[in-house]
PDB file of C-alpha atoms in Angstrom:
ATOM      1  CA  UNK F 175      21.901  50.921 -15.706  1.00 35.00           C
ATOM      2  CA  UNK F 176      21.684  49.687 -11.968  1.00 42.00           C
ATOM      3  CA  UNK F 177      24.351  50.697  -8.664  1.00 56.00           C
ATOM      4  CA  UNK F 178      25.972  47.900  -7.310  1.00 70.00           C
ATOM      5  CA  UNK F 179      25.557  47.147  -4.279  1.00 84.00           C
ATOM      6  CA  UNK F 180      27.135  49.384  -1.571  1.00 85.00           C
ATOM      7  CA  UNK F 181      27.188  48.446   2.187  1.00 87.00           C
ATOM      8  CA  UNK F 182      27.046  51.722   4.579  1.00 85.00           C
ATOM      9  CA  UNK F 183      26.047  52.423   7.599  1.00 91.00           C
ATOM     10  CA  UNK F 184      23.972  55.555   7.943  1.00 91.00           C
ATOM     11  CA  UNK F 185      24.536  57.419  11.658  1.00 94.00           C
ATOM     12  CA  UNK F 186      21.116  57.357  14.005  1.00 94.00           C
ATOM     13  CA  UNK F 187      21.283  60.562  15.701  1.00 93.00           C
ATOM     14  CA  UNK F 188      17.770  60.652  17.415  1.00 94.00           C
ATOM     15  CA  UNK F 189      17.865  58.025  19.412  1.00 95.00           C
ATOM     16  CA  UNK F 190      18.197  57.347  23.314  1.00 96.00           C
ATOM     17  CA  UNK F 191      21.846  58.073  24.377  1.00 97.00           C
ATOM     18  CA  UNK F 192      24.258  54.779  23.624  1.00 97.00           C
ATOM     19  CA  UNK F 193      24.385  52.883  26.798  1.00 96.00           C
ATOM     20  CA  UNK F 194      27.569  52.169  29.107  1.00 97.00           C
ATOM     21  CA  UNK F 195      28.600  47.951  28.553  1.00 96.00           C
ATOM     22  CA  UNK F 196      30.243  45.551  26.026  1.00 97.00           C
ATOM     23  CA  UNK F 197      28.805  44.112  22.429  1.00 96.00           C
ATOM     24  CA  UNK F 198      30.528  41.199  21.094  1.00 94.00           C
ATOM     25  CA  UNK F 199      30.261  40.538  17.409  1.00 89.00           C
ATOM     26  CA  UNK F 200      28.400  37.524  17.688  1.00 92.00           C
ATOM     27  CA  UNK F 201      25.605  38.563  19.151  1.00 95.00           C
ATOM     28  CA  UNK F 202      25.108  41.161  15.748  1.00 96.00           C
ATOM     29  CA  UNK F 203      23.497  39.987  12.671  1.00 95.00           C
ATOM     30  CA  UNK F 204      25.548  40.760   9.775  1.00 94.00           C
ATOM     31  CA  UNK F 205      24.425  43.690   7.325  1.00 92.00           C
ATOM     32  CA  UNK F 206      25.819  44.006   3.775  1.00 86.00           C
ATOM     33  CA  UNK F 207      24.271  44.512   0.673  1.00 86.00           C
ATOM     34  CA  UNK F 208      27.664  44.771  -1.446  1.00 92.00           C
ATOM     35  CA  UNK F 209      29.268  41.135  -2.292  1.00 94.00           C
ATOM     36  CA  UNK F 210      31.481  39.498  -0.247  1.00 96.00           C
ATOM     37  CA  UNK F 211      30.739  42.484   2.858  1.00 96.00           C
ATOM     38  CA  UNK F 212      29.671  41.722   6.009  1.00 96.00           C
ATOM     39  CA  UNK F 213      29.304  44.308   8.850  1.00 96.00           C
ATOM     40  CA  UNK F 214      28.532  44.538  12.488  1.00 97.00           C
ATOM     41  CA  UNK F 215      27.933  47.488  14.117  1.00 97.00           C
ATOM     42  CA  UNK F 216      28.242  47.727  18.023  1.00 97.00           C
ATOM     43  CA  UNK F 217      27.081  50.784  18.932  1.00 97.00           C
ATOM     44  CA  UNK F 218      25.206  53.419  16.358  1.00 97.00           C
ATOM     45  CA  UNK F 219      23.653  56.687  18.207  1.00 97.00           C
ATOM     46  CA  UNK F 220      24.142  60.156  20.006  1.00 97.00           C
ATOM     47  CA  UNK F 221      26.054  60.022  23.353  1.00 97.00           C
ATOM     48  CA  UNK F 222      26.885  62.796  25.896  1.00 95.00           C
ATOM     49  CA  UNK F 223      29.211  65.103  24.066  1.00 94.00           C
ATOM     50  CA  UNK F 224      28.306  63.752  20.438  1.00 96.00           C
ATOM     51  CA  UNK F 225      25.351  63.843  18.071  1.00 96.00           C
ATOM     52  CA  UNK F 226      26.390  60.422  16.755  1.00 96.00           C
ATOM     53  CA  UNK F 227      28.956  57.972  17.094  1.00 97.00           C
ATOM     54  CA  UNK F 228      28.733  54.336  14.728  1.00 97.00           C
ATOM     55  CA  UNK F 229      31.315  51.876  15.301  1.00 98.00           C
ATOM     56  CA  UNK F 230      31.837  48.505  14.499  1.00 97.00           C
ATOM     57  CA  UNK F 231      33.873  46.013  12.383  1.00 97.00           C
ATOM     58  CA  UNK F 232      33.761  44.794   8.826  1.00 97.00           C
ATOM     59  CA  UNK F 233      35.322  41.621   7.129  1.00 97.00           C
ATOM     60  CA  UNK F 234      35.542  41.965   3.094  1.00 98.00           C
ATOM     61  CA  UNK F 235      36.593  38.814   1.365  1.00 98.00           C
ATOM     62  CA  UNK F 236      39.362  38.959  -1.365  1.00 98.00           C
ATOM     63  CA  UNK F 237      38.542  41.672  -3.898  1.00 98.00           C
ATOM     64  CA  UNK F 238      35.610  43.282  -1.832  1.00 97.00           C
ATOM     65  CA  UNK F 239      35.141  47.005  -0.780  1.00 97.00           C
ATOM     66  CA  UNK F 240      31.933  48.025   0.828  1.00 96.00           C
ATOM     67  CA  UNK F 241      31.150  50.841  -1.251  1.00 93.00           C
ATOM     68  CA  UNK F 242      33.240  52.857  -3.451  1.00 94.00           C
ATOM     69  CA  UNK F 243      35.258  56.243  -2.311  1.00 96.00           C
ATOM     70  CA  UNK F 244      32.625  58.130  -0.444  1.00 95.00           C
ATOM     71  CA  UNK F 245      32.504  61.019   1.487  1.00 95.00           C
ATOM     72  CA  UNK F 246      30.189  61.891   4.731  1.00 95.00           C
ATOM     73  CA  UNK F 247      29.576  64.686   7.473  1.00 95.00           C
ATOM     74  CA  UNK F 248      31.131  62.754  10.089  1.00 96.00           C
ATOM     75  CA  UNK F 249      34.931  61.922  11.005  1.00 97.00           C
ATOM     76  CA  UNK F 250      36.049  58.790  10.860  1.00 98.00           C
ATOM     77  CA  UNK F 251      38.783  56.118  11.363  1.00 98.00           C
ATOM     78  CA  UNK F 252      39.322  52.563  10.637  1.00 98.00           C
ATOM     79  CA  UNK F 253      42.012  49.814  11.979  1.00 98.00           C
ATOM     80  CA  UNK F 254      42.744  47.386  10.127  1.00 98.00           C
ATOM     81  CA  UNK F 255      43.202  43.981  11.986  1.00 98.00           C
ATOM     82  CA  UNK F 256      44.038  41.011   9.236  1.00 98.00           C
ATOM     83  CA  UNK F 257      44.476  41.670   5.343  1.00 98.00           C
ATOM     84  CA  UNK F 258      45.953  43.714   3.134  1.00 98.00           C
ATOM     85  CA  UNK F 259      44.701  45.659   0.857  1.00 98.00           C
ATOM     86  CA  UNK F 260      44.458  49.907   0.410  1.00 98.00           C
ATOM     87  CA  UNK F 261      42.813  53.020   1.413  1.00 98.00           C
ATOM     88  CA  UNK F 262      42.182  55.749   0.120  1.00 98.00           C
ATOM     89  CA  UNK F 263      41.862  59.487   1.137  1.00 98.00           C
ATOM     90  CA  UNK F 264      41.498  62.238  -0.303  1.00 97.00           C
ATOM     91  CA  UNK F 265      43.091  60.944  -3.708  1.00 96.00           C
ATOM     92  CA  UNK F 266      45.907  59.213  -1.754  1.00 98.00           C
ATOM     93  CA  UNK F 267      46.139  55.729  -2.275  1.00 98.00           C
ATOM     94  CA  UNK F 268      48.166  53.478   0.208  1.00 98.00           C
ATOM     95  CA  UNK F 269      48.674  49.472   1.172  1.00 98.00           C
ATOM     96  CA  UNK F 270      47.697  48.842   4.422  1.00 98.00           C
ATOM     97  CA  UNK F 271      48.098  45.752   6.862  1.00 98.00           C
ATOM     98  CA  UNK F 272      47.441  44.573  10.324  1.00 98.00           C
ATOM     99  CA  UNK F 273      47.687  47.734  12.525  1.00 98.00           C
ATOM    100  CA  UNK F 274      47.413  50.549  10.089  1.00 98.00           C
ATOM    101  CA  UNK F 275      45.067  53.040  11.096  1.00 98.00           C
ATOM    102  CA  UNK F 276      43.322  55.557   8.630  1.00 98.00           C
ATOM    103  CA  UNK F 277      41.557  59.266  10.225  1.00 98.00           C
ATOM    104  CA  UNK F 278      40.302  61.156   7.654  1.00 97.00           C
ATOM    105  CA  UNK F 279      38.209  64.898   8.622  1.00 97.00           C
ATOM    106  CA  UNK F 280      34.737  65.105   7.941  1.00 96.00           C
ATOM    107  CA  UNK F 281      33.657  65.130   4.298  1.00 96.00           C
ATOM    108  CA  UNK F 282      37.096  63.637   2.737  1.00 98.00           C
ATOM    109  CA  UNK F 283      36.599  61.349   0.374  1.00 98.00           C
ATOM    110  CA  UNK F 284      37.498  58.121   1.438  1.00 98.00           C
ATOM    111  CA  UNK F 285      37.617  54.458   0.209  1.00 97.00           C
ATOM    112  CA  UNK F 286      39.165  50.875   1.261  1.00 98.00           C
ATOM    113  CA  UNK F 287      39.457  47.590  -0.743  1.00 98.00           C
ATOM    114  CA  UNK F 288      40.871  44.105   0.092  1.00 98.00           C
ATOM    115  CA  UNK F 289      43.241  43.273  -2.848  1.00 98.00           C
ATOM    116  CA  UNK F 290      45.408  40.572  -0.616  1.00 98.00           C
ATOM    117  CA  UNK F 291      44.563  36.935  -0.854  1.00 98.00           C
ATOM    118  CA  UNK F 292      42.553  36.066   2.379  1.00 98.00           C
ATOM    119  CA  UNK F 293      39.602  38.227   4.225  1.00 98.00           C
ATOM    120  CA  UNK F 294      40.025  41.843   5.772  1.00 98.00           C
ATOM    121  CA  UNK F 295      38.811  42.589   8.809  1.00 98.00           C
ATOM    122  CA  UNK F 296      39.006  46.727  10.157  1.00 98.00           C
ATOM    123  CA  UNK F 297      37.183  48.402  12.464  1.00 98.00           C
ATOM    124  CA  UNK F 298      35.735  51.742  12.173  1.00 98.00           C
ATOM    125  CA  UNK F 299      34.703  54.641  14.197  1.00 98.00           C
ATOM    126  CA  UNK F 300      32.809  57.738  12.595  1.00 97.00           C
ATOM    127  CA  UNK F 301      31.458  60.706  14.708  1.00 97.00           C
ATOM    128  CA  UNK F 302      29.666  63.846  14.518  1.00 95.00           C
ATOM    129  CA  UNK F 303      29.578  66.772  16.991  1.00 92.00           C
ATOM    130  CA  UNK F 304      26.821  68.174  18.437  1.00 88.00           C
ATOM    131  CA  UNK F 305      25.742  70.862  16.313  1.00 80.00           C
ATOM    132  CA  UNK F 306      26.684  69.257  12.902  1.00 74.00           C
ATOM    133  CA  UNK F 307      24.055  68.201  10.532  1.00 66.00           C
ATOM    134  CA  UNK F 308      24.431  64.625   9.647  1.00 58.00           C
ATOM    135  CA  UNK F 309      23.763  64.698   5.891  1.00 53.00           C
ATOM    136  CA  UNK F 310      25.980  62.630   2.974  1.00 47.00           C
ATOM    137  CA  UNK F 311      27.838  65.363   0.643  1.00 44.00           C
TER     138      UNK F 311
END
């Protein structure tokens, strides 16, 4: 039996300090291994106060979800700016458009799908604090 296809984007935590500025999209290349994923991360490393901090944005095309419910060392939120579809966390299933914004604590499981008709972009934000171990549960 093989795993599908997941996208996820591991945290670098031993890496030079992120660097003050501004990252448009375009200039990333796209990463995704799970169909109809593409992500773009902007900034992935430690900063002053934080071991790690990973942000970017990912677009899912009708029926996509980057991985399925998962759960990681690090908090984490994500905005969703066009679609519909649903979240999950911790067992808690709920529709989401344009605006919604999910936080879940570190090591909640956690999921999101596009079930509308047309692609879902959200952006996410996970980070760990110095101190933490960055290790998937």
């Amino acid at each position: 039996m093989s795993e599908a296809a997941i996208t996820h984007i591991d945290t670098i935590t031993d890496a030079p300090l992120l660097a003050d500025g501004v990252i448009a999209y375009e200039s990333l290349p796209a990463v995704g291994a799970a169909p109809g994923t593409a992500a773009y991360v902007h900034y992935n490393g430690p900063t002053g106060h934080l071991s790690t901090l990973c942000t970017g944005m990912c677009v899912l095309d009708p029926g996509a979800t980057p991985h399925p419910p998962h759960r990681h060392p690090e908090e984490e939120t994500m905005i969703v700016a066009t679609g519909t579809g649903i979240i999950e966390v911790d067992g808690v299933t709920t529709q989401v458009g344009p605006g919604a914004i999910m936080y879940c604590a570190a090591n909640t499981l956690h999921g999101i799908t596009n079930t509308g008709s047309t692609p879902m972009t959200f952006f996410f934000s996970k980070w760990l604090a110095k101190g933490v171990e960055a290790q998937s549960v």
